[in-house]
XYZ file of C-alpha atoms in Angstrom:
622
model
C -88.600 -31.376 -121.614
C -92.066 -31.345 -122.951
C -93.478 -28.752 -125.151
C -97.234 -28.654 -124.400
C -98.005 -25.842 -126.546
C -97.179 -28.551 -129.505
C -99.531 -30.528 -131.604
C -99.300 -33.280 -134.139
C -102.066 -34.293 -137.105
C -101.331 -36.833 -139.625
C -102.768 -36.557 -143.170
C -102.292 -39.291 -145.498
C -101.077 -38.940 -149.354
C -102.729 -42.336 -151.219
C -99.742 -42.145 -154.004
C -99.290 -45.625 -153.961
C -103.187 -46.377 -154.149
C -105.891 -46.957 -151.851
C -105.162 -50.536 -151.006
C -108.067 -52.208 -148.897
C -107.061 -52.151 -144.823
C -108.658 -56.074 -144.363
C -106.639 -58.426 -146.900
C -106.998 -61.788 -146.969
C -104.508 -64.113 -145.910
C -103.313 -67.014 -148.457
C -104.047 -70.214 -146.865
C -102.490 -73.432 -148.055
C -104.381 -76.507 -148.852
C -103.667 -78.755 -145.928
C -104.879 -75.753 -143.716
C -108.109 -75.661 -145.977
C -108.584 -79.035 -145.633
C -108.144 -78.858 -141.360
C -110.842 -76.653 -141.792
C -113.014 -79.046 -143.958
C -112.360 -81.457 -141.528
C -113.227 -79.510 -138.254
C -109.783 -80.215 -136.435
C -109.089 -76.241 -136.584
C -111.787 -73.649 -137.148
C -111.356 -70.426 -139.405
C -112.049 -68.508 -135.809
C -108.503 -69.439 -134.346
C -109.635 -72.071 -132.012
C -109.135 -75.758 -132.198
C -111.849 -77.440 -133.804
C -114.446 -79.767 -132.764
C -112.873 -82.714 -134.418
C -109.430 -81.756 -133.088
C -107.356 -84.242 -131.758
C -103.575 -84.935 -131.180
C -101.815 -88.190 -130.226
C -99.819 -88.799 -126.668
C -97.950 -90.734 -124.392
C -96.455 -91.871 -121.149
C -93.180 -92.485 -121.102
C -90.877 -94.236 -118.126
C -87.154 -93.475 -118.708
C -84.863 -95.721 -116.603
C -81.088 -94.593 -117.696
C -77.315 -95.725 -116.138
C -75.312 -92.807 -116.676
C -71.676 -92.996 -116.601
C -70.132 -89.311 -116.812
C -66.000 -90.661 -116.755
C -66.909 -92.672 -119.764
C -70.136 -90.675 -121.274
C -71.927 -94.028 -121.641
C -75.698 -93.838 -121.296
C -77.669 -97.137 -120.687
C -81.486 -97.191 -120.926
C -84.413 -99.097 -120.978
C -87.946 -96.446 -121.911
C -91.290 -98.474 -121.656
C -94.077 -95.965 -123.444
C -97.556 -96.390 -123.962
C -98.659 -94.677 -127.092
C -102.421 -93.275 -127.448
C -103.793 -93.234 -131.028
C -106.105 -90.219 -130.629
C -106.295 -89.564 -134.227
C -109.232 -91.402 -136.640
C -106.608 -92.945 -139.093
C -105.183 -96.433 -137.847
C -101.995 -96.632 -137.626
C -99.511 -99.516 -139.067
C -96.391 -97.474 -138.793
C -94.509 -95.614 -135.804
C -92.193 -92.956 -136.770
C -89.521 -92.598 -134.001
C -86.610 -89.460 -133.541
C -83.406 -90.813 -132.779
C -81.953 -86.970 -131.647
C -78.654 -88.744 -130.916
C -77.767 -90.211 -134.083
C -76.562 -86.332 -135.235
C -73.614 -87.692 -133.655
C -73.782 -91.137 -135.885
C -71.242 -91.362 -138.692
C -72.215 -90.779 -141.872
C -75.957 -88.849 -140.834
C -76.399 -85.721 -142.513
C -75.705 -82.840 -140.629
C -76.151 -78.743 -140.936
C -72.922 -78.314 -138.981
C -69.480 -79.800 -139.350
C -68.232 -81.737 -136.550
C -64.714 -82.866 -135.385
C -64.305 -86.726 -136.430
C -63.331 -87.497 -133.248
C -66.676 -86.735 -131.911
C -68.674 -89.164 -134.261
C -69.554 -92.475 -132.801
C -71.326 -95.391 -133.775
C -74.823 -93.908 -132.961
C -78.046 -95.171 -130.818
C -77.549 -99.186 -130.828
C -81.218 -100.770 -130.084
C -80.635 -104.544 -128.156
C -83.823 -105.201 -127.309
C -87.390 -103.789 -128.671
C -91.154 -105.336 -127.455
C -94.458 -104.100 -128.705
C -97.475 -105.093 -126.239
C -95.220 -108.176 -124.090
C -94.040 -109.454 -127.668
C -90.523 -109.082 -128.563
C -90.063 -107.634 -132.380
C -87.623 -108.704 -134.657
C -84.707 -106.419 -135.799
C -86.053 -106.272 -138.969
C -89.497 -104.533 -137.694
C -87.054 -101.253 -137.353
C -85.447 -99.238 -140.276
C -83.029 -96.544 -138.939
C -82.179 -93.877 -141.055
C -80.245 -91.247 -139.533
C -82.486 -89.445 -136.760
C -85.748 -91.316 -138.060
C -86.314 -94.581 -137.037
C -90.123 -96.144 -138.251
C -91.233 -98.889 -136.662
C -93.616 -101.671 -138.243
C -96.311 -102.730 -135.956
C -99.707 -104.749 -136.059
C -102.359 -102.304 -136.625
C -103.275 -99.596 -133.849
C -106.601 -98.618 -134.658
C -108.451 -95.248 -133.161
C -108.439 -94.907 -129.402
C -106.398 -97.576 -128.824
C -103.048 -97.702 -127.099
C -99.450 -99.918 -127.576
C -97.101 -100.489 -124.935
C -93.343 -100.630 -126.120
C -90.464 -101.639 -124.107
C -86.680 -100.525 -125.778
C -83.588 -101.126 -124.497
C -80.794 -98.820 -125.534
C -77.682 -97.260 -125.208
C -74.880 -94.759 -126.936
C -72.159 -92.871 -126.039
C -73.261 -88.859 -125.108
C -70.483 -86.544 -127.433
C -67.414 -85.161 -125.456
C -67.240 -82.151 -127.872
C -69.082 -80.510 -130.866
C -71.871 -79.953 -128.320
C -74.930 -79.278 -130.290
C -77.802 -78.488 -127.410
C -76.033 -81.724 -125.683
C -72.734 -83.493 -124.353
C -70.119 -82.909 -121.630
C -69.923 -80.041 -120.477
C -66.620 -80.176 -118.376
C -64.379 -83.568 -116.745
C -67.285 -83.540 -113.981
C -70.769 -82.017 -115.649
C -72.545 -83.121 -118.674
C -76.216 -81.547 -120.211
C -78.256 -84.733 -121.618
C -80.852 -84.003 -123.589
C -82.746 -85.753 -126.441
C -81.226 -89.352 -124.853
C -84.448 -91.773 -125.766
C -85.915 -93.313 -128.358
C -89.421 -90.741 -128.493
C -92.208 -91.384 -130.991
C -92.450 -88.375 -133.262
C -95.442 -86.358 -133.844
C -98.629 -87.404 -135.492
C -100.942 -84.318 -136.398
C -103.871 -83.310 -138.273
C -101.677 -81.479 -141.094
C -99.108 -83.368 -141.684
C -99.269 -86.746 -140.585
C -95.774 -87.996 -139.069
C -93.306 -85.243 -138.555
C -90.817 -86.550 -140.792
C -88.293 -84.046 -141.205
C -84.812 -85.393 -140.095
C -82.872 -83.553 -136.924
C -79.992 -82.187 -138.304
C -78.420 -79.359 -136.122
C -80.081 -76.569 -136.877
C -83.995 -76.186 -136.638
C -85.107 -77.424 -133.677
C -88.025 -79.466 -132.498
C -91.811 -80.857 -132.558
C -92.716 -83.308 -129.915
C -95.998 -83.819 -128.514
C -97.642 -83.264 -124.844
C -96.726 -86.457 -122.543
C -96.415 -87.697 -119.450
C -92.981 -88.229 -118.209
C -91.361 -90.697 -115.351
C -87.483 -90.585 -115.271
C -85.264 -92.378 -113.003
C -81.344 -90.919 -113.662
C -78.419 -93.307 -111.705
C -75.225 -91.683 -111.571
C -72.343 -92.387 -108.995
C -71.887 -90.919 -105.631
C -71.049 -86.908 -105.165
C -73.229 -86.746 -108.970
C -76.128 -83.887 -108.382
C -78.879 -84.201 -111.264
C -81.423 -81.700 -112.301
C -83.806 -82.634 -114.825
C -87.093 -81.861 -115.738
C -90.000 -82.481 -113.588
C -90.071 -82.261 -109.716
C -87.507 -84.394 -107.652
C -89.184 -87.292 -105.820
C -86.935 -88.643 -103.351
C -84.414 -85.439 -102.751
C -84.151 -87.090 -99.035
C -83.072 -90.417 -100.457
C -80.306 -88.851 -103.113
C -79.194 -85.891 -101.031
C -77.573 -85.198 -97.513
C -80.050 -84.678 -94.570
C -78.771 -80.699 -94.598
C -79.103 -80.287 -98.130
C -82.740 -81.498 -99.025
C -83.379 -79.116 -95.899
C -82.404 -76.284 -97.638
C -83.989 -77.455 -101.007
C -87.307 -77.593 -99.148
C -86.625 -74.114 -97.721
C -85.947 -72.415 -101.118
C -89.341 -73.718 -102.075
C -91.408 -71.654 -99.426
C -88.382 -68.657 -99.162
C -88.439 -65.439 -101.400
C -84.756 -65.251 -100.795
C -81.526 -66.869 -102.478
C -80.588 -70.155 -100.920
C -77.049 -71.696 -101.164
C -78.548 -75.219 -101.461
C -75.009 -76.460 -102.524
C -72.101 -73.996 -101.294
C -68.557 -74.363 -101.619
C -67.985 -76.108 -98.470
C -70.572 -78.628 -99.097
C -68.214 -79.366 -102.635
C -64.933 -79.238 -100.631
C -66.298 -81.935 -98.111
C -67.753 -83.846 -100.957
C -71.111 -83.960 -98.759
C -73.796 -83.136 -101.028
C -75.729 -86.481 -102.299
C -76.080 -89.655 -100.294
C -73.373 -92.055 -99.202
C -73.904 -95.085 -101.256
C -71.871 -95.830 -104.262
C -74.743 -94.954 -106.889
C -78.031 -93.193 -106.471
C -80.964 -93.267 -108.724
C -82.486 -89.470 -108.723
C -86.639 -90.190 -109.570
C -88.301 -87.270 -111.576
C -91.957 -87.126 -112.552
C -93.224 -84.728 -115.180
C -96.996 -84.143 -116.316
C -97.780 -82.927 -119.730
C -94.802 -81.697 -121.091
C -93.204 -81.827 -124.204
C -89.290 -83.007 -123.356
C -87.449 -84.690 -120.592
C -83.771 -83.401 -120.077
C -81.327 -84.047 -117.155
C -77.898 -82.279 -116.457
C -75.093 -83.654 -113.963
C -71.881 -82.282 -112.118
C -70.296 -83.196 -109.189
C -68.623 -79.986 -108.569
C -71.570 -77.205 -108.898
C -72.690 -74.636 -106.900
C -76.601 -74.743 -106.627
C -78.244 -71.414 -105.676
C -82.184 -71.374 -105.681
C -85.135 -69.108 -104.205
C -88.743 -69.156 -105.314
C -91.811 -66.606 -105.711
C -95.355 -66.664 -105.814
C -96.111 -66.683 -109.829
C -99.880 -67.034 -108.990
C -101.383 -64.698 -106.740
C -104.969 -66.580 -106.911
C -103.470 -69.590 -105.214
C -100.559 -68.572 -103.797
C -98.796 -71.042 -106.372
C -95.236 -70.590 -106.069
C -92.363 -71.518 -108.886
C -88.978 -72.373 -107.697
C -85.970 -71.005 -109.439
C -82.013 -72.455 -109.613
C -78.976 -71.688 -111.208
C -76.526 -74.321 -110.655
C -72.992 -73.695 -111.977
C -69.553 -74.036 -112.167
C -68.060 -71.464 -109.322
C -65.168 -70.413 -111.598
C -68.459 -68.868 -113.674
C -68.418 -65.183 -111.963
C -71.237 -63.962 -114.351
C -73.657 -66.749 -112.977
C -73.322 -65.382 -109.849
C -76.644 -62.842 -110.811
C -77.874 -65.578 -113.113
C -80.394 -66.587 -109.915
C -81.683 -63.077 -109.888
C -82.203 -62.646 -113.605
C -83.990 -65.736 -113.543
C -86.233 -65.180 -110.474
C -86.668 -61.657 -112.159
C -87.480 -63.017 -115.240
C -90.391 -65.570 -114.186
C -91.607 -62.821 -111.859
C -92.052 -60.323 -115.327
C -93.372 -63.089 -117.518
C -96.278 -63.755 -114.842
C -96.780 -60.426 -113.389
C -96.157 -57.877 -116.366
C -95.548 -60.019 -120.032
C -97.134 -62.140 -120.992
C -98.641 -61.749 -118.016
C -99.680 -65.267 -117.168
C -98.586 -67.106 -114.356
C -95.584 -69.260 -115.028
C -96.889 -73.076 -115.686
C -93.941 -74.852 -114.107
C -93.137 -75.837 -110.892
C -89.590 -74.606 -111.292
C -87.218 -73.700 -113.762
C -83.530 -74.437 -114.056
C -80.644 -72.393 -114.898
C -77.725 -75.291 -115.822
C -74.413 -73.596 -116.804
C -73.350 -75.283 -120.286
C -72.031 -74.750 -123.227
C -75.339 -73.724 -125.202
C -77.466 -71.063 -125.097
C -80.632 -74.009 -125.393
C -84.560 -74.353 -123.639
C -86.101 -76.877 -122.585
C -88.890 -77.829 -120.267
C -88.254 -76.319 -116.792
C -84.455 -76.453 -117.712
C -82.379 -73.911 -119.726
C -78.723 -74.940 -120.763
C -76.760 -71.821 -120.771
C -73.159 -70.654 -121.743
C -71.460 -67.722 -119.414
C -70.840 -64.787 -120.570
C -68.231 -62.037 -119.954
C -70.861 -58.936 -120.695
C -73.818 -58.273 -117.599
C -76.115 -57.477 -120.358
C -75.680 -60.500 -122.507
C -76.120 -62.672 -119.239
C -79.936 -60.677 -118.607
C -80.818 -61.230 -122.269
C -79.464 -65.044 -122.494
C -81.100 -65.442 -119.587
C -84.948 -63.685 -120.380
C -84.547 -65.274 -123.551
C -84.765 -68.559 -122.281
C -86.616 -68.648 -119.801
C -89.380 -66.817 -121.806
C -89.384 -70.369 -124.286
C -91.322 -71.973 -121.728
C -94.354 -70.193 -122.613
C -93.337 -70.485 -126.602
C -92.615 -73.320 -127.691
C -93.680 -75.640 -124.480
C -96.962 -74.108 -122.987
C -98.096 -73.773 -126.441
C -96.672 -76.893 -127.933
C -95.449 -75.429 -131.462
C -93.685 -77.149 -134.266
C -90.273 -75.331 -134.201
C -89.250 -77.403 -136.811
C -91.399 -75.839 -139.410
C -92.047 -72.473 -137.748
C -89.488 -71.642 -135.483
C -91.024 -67.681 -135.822
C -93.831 -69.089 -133.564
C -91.553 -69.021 -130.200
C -88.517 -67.553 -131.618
C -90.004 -64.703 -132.533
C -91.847 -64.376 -128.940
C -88.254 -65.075 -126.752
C -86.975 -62.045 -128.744
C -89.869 -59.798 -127.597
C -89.219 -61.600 -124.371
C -86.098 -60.310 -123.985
C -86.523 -56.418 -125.251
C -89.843 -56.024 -122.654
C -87.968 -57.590 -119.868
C -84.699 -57.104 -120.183
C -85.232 -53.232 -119.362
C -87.209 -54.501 -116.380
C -84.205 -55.646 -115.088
C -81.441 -52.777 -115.782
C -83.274 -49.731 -116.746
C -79.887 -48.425 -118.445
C -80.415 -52.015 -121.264
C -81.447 -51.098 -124.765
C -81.525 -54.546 -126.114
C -81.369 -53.966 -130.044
C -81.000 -57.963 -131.086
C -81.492 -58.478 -134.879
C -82.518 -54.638 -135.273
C -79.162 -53.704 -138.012
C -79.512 -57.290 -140.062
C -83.111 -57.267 -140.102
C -82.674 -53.480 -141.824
C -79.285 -54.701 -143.956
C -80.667 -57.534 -145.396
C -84.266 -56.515 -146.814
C -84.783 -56.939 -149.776
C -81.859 -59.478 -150.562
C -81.916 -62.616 -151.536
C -82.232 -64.157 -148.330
C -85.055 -62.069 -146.969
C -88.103 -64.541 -147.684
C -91.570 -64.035 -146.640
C -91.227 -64.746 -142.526
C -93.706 -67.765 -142.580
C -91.030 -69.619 -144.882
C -90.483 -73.175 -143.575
C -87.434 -72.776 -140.985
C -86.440 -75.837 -142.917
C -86.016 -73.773 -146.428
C -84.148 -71.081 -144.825
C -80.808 -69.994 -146.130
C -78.326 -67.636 -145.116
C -78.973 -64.687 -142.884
C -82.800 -65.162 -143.205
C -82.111 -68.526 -141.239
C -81.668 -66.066 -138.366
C -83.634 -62.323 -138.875
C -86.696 -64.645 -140.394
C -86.996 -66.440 -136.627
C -85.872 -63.715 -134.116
C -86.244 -60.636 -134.856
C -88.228 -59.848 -137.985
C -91.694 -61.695 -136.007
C -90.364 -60.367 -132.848
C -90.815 -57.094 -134.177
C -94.121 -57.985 -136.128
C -95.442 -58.913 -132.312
C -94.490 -55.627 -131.032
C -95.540 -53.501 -133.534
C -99.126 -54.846 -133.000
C -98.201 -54.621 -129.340
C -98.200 -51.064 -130.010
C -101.080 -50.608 -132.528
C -103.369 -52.540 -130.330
C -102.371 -51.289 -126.352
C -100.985 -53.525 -124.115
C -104.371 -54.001 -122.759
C -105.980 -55.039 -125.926
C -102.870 -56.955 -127.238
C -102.937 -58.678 -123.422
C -106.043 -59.854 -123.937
C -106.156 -61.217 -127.495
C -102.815 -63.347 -126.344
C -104.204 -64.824 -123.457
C -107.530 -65.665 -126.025
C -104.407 -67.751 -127.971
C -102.984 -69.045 -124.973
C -105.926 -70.256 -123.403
C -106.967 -71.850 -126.898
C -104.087 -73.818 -127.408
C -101.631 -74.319 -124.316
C -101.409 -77.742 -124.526
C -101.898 -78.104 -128.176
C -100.581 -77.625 -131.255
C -101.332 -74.389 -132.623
C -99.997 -73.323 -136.351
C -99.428 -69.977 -137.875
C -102.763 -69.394 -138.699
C -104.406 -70.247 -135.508
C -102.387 -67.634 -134.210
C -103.315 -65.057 -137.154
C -107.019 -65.874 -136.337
C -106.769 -66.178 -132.555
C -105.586 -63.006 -132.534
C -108.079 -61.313 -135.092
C -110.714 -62.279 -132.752
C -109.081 -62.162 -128.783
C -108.676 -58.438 -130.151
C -112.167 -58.260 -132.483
C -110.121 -56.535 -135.004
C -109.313 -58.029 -138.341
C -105.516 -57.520 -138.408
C -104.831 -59.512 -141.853
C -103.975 -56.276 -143.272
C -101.010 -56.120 -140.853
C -99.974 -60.409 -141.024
C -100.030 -60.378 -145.093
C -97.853 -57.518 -145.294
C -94.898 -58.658 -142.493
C -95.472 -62.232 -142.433
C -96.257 -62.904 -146.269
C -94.379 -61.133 -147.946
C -90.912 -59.886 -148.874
C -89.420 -56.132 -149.697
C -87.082 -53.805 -147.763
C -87.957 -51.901 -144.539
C -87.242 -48.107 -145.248
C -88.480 -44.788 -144.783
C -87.670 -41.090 -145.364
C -87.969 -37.552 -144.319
C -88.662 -36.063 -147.606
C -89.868 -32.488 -146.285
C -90.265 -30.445 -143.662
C -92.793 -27.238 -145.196
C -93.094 -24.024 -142.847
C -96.915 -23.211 -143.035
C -99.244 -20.832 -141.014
C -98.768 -22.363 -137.581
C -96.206 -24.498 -137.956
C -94.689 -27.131 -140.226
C -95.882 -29.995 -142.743
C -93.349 -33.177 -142.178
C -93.541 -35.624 -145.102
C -92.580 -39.471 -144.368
C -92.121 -41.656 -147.309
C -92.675 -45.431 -146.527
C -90.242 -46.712 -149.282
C -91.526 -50.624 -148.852
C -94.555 -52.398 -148.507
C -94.017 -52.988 -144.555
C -95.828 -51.112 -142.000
C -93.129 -49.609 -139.696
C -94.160 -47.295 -136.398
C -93.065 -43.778 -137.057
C -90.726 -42.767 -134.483
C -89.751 -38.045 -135.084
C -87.328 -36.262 -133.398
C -87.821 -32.293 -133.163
C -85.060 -29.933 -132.795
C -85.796 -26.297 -131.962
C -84.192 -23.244 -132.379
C -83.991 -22.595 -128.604
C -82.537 -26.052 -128.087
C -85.486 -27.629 -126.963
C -86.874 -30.856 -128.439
C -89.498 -32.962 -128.717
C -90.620 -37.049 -129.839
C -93.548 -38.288 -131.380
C -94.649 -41.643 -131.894
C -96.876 -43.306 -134.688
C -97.867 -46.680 -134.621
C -98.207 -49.023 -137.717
C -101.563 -47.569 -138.006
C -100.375 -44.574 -139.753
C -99.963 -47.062 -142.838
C -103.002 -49.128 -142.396
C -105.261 -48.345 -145.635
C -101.847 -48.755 -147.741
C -100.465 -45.301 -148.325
C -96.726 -44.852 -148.973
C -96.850 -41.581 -147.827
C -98.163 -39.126 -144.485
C -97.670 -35.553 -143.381
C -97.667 -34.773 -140.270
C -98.920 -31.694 -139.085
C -96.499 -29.863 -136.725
C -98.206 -26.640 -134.691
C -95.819 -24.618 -132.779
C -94.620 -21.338 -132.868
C -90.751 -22.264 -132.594
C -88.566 -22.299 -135.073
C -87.973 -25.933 -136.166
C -84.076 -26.674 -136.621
C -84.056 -30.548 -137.190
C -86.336 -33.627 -137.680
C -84.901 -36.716 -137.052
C -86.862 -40.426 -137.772
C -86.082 -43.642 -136.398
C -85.934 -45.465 -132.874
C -84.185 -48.960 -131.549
C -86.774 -51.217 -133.027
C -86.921 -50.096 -136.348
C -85.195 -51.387 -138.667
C -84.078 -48.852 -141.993
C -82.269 -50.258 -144.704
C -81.323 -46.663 -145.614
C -80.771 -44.007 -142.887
C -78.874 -41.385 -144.811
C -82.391 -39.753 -145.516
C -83.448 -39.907 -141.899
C -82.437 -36.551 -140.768
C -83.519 -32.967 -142.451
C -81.967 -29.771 -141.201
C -83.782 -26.578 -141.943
């Protein structure tokens, strides 16, 4: 119950010095010089020289799921956007992890390496290009071609083919005998940017991905009784599927409620797709950063749809297609509908970009583009949080088009938040605590590096608190500081700069500083920066006239919300919050005035998204 004849006051004790509340943030040369150059301005927005590089791809693949063989031919025209001409094309090869002999982060069963991507056939502009044009190494491929100047454009033609991996499924492979997640199945052209120049940072297992914004036309043949979902809308569902089943497709598309598109009947009488022998499912996909497909000719596919824009009566549509045997996927449908309802109705608050959004059940817990390859689970709670977390990566890294492979903090870091706002949305009984305990356990070790490390350098247990839920918890603790209406506002000023671009971290720093119009740097330098444990302490509780003087000790450098318990003699209690701007001028040390007339028994500190190294000083009996 609440006390209202209670008050609080803060004082602050400087004993670790007055340190200045608006610090500058270090910025690296190649930022600097994107500055010089005007491709990113010191305000957070792009630039008025900013550019970025794309193309349109159209993916023709044979898939064969008894045998795993894939069979392609992708015809892309590049666009040179940038001002530097161009004799080289980088390409990713994402398949070759599976190659023999590539360097890999993770171990994989010999049985699973094959002989990698094999290239038969490769034009540039009608003319066909010698083998020797290419140089393959591992999951880099660069390409030699005659000049491409400034705002021109090449049109390449490869034909293709490998084997997709039966096991060690990394993101990809079979899935079962009858379902199989492809993703990352065509030769792409890497990134080009205004930092870096090609993104040439091999794939090897474990930080994930920077592609840029394209255009995408896919056309996926598989044999009879073979459903495929992929990203990008479905263009002839009345051509691949039975008459009765692209009915209720188009239904779930206009319906608030769950349809059985594919039920178990349907899979008994083997009449789901179209009679012929093959069928070529046609997907088309505008400005997005992947293209993914997933088959199975023995999933259930249950889908419903909402209104995610209430200005145009925009609607998403959501599935979950899955293996019946799955129970847990059973609710998947309603997570997921409950999930893109949050994200553009409560967090982030902005109506979900995608015409739908896919729930495949697989053997990862992986995003991508309007598809999401997830593992069941036995545990209701870890299905809501797999599922929110997700989901939420369409906004982070695709709407915003960040490079995961350097920062994966940038989206990482925002699925996790994902998850603890929404997850609670969805079963008010969830206290999602993800991260909390190793973020606290491992500050100040050796592996706790400065969060804007490159994901690429990261070691150890920092490979995983420095992407999820260290800047997961740096965005909610300015969450807090600023409001949700304040914070709402300065992250649709970042969204709205850079959906559709490639933001860094320090358009994000800046965007932020000015969607809000406060200067935050004091806050970024100190969690994103740099290192040192995350600890406080009760170190008093003083009666005075009119109550009691509590002392918290911040034993780091990190701003951490103060969270106090109060016991009283008469068993009542009582919380109080403090956000991180009880620490912004730099003191390591506050009292906080307590008036009541009761007699205080017990003061405890902490909550679930705090992280302590130290919590034997976090309760003081008097």
């Amino acid at each position: 119950m609440r006390i209202k004849r209670i008050s609080f006051f803060v004082f602050f004790i400087g004993l670790a010095g007055m340190a200045t509340a608006q610090q500058s943030l270090p910025v690296p040369a190649e930022i600097q010089a994107a500055f010089a150059k005007g491709t990113r301005a010191k305000s957070g927005k792009p630039g008025a020289k900013y550019w970025q590089n794309t193309a349109n791809y159209d993916l023709k693949v044979d898939f064969n799921p008894a045998s795993r063989a894939l069979k392609g031919v992708v015809e892309v025209v590049y666009f040179n956007n940038s001002p530097d001409t161009l004799k080289l094309l980088w390409f990713k090869l994402y398949p070759n992890l599976y190659k023999k002999g590539v360097e890999r982060s993770t171990k994989f069963n010999d049985r699973d390496l094959n002989d990698g991507v094999k290239i038969s056939a490769l034009q540039a502009d009608g003319r066909q290009l010698a083998q020797d044009a290419m140089t393959i190494d591992g999951t880099n491929m660069q390409l030699k071609i005659a000049p491409l100047a400034p705002g021109k454009q090449i049109k390449l033609k490869i034909d293709y083919q490998y084997d997709l991996n039966k096991g060690s499924h990394m993101r990809t492979g079979q899935v079962d005998e009858g379902s199989h997640f492809v993703a990352y199945f065509f030769p792409r052209i890497a990134v080009y940017d205004d930092i870096d120049g090609w993104n040439k940072f091999p794939y090897t297992g474990d930080v994930e991905f920077y592609n840029d914004f394209c255009n995408f036309k896919g056309e996926i043949t598989v044999p009879k009784n073979f459903v495929v979902w992929a990203t990008g809308d479905l263009m002839n569902s009345k051509q691949v599927l039975r008459k009765e089943i692209a009915g209720r497709l188009a239904k779930a598309e206009k319906v608030d409620e769950v349809v059985d598109v594919i039920n178990d009947q349907d899979l008994a009488n083997q009449a789901v797709t179209a009679a012929q022998a093959f069928n070529t499912w046609k997907f088309d996909a505008k400005n997005v950063t992947d293209f993914v497909f997933a088959t199975s000719d023995h999933y259930l596919w249950k889908s419903t749809s909402l209104v995610v824009d209430p200005k145009t009566g925009r609607r998403t549509r959501v599935d979950a297609a899955f293996n019946p045997i799955h129970k847990d996927y059973y609710e998947v449908i309603d997570f997921a509908r409950q999930t893109v309802h949050a994200m553009s109705y409560t967090f982030p608050k902005w109506p979900f970009p995608y015409a739908h959004e896919t729930i495949f059940d697989g053997l990862d817990q992986m995003e991508y583009p309007m598809m999401v390859n997830d593992n069941p689970v036995e545990k209701r709670q870890d299905a809501i949080t797999l599922t929110v977390h997700e989901i939420f990566h369409t906004m982070f890294p695709f709407y915003m088009g960040i490079n995961e492979t350097k920062y994966a903090w940038m989206d990482e870091g925002w699925a996790t938040i994902g998850e603890w706002l929404i997850g609670p949305m969805i079963d008010t009984t969830m206290v999602d605590e993800y991260g909390i305990a190793p973020t606290g356990m491992t500050s100040g070790t050796k592996d706790d590096t400065p969060i804007v490390t490159l994901s690429t350098a990261l070691k150890g247990a920092g490979a995983f608190t420095n992407s999820y839920p260290k800047p997961g918890l740096g965005y909610l603790f300015v969450k807090d500081y600023l409001g949700d209406e304040l914070f709402i506002k300065a992250l649709h000023h970042y969204i709205r700069s850079w959906n559709g671009k490639h933001p860094m971290p320090y358009d994000f720093f800046n965007s932020m500083n000015e969607g809000s119009g406060k200067n935050l740097d004091w806050f970024w330098k100190r969690w994103f920066f740099e290192e040192g444990v995350t600890d406080m302490a009760i170190t008093a509780a003083t009666k005075v006239p009119g109550g009691y003087d509590i002392s918290i000790k911040n034993k780091s450098n990190k701003p951490l919300p103060v969270d106090l318990k109060f016991t009283f003699d008469d068993g009542s209690t009582e919380d109080l919050h403090n956000n991180i701007g009880i620490w912004e001028k730099g003191e390591d040390q506050v009292i906080i005035k307590l008036n009541t007339n009761k007699g205080l028994v017990k003061v405890e500190l902490g909550s679930a998204h705090v992280p302590d190294k130290d919590k034997s000083d976090n309760v003081l009996r008097l």
